mmCIF file of C-alpha atoms in Angstrom:
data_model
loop_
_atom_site.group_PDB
_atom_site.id
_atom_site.type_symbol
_atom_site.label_atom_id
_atom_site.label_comp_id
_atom_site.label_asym_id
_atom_site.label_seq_id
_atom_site.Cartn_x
_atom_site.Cartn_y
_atom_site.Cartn_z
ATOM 1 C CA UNK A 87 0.000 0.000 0.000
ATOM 2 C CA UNK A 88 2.138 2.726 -0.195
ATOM 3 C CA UNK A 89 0.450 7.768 -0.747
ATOM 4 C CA UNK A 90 0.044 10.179 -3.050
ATOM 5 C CA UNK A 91 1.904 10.108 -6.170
ATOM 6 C CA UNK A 92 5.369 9.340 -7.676
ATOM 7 C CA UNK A 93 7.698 9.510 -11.031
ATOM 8 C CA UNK A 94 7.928 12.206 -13.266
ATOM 9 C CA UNK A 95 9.141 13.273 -16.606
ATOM 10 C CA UNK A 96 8.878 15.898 -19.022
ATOM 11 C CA UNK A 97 8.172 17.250 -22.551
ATOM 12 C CA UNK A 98 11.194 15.800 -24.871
ATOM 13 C CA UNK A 99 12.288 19.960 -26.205
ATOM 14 C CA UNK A 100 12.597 23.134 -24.415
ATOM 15 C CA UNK A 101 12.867 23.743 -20.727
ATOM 16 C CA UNK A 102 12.644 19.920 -20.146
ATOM 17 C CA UNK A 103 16.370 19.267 -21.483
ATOM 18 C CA UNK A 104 16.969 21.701 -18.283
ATOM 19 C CA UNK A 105 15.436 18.835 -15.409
ATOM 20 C CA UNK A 106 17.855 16.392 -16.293
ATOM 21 C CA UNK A 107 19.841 14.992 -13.677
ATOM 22 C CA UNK A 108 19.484 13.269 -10.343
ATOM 23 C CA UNK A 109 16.633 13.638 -7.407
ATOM 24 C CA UNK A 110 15.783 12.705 -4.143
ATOM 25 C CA UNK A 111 12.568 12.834 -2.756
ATOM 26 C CA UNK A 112 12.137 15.614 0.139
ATOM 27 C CA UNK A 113 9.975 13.588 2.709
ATOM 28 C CA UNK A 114 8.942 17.121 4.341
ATOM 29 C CA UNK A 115 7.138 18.150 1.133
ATOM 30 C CA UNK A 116 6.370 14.672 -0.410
ATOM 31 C CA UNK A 117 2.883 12.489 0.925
ATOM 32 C CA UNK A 118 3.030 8.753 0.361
ATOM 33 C CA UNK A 119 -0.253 8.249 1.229
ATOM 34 C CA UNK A 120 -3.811 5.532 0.149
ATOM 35 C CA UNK A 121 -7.037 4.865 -0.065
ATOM 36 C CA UNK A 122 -9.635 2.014 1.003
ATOM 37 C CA UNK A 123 -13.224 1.548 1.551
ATOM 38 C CA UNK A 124 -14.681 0.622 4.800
ATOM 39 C CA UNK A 125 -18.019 -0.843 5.426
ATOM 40 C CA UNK A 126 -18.762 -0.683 1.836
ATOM 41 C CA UNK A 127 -19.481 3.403 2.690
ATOM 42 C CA UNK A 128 -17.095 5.588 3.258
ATOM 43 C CA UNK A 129 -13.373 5.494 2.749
ATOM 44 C CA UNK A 130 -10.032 5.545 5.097
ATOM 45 C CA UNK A 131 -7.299 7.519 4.333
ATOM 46 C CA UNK A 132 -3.595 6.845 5.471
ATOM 47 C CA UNK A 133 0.162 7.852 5.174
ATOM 48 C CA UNK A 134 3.552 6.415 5.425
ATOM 49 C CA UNK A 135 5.728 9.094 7.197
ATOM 50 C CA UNK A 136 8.854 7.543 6.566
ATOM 51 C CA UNK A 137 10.547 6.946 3.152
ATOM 52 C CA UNK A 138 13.078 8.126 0.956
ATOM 53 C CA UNK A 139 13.447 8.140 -3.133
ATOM 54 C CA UNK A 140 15.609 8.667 -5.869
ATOM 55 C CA UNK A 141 14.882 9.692 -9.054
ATOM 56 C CA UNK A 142 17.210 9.563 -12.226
ATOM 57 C CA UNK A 143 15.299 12.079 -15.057
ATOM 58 C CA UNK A 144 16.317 12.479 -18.373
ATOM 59 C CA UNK A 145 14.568 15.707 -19.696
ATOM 60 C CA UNK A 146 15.874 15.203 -23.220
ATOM 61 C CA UNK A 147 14.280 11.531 -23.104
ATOM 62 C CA UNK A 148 11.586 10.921 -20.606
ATOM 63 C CA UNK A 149 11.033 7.295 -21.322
ATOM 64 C CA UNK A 150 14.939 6.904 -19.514
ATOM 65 C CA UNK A 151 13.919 8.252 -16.454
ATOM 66 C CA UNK A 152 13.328 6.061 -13.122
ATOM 67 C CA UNK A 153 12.297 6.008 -9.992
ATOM 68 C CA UNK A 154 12.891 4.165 -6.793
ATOM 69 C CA UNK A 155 11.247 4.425 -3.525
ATOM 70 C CA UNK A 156 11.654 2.691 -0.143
ATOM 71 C CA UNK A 157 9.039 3.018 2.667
ATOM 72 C CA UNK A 158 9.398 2.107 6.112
ATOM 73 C CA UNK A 159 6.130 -0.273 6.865
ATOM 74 C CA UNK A 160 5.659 0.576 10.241
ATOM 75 C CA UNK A 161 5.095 4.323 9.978
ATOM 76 C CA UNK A 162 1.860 3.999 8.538
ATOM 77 C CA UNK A 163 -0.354 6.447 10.299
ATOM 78 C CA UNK A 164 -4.179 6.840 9.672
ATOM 79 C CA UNK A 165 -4.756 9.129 12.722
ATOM 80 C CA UNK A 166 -6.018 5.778 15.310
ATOM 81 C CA UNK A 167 -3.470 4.238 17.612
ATOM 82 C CA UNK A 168 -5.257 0.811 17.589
ATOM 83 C CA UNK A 169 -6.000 0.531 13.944
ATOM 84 C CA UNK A 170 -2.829 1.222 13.074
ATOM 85 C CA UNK A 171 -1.130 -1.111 15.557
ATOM 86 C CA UNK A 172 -4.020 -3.763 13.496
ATOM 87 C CA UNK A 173 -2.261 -2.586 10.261
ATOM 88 C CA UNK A 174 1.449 -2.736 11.141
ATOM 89 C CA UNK A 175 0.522 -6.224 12.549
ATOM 90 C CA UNK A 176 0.660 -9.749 11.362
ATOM 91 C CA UNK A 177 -2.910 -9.108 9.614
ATOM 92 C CA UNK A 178 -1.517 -6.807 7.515
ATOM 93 C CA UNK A 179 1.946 -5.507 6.722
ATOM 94 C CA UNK A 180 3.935 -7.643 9.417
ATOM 95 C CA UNK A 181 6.853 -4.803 9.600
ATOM 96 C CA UNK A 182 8.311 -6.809 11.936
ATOM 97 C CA UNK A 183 8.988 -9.519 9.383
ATOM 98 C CA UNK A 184 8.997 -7.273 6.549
ATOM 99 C CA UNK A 185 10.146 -3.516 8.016
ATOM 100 C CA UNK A 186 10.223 -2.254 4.302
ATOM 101 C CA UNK A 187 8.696 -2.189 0.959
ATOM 102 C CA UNK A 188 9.827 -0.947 -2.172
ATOM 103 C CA UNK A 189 9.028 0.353 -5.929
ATOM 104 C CA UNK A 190 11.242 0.566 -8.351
ATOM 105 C CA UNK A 191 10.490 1.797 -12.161
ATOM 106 C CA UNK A 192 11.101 -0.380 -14.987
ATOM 107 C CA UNK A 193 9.913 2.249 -18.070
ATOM 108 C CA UNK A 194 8.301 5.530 -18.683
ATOM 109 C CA UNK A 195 5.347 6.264 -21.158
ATOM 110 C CA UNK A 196 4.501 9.719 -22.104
ATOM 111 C CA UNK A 197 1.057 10.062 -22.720
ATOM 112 C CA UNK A 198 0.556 13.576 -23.884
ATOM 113 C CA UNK A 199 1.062 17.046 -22.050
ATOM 114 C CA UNK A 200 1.887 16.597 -18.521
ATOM 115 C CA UNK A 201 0.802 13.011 -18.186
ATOM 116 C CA UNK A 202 3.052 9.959 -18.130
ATOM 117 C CA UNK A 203 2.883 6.052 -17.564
ATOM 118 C CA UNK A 204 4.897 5.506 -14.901
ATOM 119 C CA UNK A 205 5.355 1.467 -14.925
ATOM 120 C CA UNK A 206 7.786 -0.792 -12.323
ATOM 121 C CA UNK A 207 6.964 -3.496 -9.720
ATOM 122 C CA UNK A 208 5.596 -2.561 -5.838
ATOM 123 C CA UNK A 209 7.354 -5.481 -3.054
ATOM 124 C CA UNK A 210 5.653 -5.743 -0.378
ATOM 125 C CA UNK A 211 5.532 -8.506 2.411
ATOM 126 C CA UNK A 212 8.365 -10.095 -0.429
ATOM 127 C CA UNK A 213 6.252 -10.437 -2.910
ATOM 128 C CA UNK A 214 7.018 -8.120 -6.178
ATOM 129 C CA UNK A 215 3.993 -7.776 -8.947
ATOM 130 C CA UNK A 216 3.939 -5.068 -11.449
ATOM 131 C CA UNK A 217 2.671 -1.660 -10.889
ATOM 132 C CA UNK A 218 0.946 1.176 -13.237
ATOM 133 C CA UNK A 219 1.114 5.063 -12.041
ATOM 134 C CA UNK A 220 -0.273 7.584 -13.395
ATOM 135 C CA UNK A 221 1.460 10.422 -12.763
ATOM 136 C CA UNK A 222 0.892 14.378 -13.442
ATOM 137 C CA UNK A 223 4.271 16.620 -13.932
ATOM 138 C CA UNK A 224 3.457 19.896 -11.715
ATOM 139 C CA UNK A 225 6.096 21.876 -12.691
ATOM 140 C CA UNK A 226 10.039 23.035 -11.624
ATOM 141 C CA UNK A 227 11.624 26.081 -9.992
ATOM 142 C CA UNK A 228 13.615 27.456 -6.927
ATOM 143 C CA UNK A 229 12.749 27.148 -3.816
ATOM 144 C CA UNK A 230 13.793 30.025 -1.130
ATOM 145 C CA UNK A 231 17.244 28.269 -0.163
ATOM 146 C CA UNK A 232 18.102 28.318 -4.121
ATOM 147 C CA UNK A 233 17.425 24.523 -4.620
ATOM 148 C CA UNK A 234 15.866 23.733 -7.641
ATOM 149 C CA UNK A 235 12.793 21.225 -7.421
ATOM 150 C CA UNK A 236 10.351 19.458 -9.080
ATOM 151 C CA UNK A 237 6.550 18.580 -8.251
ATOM 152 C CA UNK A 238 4.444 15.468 -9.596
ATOM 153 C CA UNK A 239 1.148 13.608 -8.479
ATOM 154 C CA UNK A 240 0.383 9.993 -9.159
ATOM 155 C CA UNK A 241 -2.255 7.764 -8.360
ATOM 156 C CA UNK A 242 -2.356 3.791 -8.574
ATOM 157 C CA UNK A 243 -4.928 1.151 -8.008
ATOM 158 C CA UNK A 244 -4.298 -2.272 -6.514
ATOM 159 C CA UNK A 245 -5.359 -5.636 -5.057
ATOM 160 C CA UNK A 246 -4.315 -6.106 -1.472
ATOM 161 C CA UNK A 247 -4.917 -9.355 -1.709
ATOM 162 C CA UNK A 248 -2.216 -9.788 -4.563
ATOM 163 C CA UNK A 249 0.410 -9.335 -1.862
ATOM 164 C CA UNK A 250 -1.156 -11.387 0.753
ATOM 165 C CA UNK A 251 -2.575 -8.853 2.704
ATOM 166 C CA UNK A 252 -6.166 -10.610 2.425
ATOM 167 C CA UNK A 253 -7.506 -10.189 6.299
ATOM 168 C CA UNK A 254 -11.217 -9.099 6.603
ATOM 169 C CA UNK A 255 -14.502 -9.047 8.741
ATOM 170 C CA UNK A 256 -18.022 -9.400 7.518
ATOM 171 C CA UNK A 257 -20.240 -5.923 8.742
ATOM 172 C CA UNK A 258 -23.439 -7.118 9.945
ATOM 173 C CA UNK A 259 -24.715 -5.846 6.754
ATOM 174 C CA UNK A 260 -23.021 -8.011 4.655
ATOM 175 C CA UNK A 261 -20.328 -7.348 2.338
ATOM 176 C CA UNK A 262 -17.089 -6.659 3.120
ATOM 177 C CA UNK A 263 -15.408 -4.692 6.071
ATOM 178 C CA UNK A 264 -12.053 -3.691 4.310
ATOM 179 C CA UNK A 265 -12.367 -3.096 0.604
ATOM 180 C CA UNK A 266 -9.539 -5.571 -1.309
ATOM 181 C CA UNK A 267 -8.877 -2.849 -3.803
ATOM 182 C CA UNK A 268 -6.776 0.252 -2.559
ATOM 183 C CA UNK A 269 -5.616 3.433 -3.895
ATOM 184 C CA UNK A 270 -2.113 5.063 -3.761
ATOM 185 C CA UNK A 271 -1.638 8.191 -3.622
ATOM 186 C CA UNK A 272 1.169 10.698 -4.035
ATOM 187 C CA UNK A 273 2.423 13.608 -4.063
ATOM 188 C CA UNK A 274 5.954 14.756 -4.334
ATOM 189 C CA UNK A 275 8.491 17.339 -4.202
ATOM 190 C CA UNK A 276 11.949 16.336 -5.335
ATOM 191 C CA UNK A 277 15.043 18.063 -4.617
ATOM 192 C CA UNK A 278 17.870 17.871 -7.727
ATOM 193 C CA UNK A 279 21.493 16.545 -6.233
ATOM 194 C CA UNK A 280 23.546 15.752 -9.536
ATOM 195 C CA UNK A 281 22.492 17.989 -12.647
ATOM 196 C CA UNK A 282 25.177 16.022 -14.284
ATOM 197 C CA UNK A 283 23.588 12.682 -13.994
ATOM 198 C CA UNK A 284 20.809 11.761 -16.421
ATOM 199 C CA UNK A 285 18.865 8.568 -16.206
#
C-alpha cells in the first residue's frame, strides 16, 4: 500500500532538457499516502511518514527516467493508535517480518502534455507484482534556499490481496469490512542533487 503520487518526466524539447539529472525525494514536502473503503461506505485515508526516493530524469528523453522508492512499513499512520497497531501487525503488513517495501520503475510512457505512464513493480511482504502510475508533472523552480525542485502527483490502483494482505470481517450488513482494492496516492516534491547525472 504505499500515498500520493510518484515519477515524473517531461516534454522531450525546451525547458525539459533543463530537469535532467538526479533527485531525491524531500519527505517534508512529499505524501506517500492511500485509499480504502470501509463498510462498503465511506473510505479511510492513510500515510507512510517515513521513506526516501531517488529519481534519475532524463529531460531530453523521458522514457529513460526512473524512480525508486523505499518506505518504512511501520510508519503507517491513519490518525487511530489501535488501527494502526491492526495494520502494522501480522494481519496486515507484518513490519516486523517485513520492516520495508519498495518500488522501483522499470519504463516511462509519455502520454501527452503533462501526463506519463509511470510502470515498475511494488514489493511488499516479499512479494514483487507489477505496478501502473499515473502520474501528473506539476512543474520546476527554486525554492527560497536556491534549490531547484520538481513537483508530480500519481495515483495507482491495486489488489491487497495480490500481496497477501487478504484479512477481513463481515459488517453485519453483509459485504465486506475492508475493501480488497486500494488506492495510492502521491504527491511529491523532489530536490535535484547531480544535474550532471541523467537517467
Amino acid at each position: 500500500m504505499p500515498t500520493r503520487r510518484r515519477h515524473l518526466t517531461v516534454a522531450t524539447s525546451g525547458p525539459g532538457r533543463e530537469l535532467t539529472g538526479a533527485y531525491i525525494i524531500d519527505p517534508v514536502h512529499s505524501t506517500i499516502g492511500f485509499a480504502v473503503k470501509h463498510a462498503m461506505v465511506s473510505n479511510v485515508r492513510g500515510r507512510f511518514d517515513r521513506f526516501e526516493g531517488l529519481l534519475r530524469l532524463d529531460g531530453s528523453d523521458p522514457s529513460r527516467s526512473e524512480a525508486h522508492v523505499s518506505i518504512q512499513t511501520d510508519s503507517v499512520d491513519t490518525g487511530i493508535r489501535q488501527r494502526d497497531a491492526h495494520l502494522t501487525g501480522p494481519d496486515f503488513l507484518d513490519c516486523s517480518t517485513f520492516p520495508l517495501m519498495s518500488f522501483r520503475s522499470t519504463e516511462v510512457v509519455p502520454l501527452g502534455g503533462s501526463d506519463y505512464r509511470l510502470t515498475g513493480s511494488l514489493r511488499m511482504k516479499d512479494v514483487e507484482l507489477p505496478l501502473d502510475i499515473a502520474v501528473t508533472f506539476g512543474g520546476a523552480g527554486r525554492d527560497l534556499n536556491g534549490q531547484h525542485r520538481i513537483g508530480f502527483e500519481g495515483a495507482a490502483t491495486l489488489r491487497r490481496s495480490d500481496w497477501g494482505l487478504t484479512w477481513n470481517s463481515a459488517p453485519v450488513s453483509g459485504g465486506a469490512l475492508i475493501s480488497d482494492k486500494v488506492t495510492l496516492l502521491l504527491d511529491v516534491s523532489a530536490i535535484r542533487v547531480d544535474p550532471a547525472t541523467a537517467a
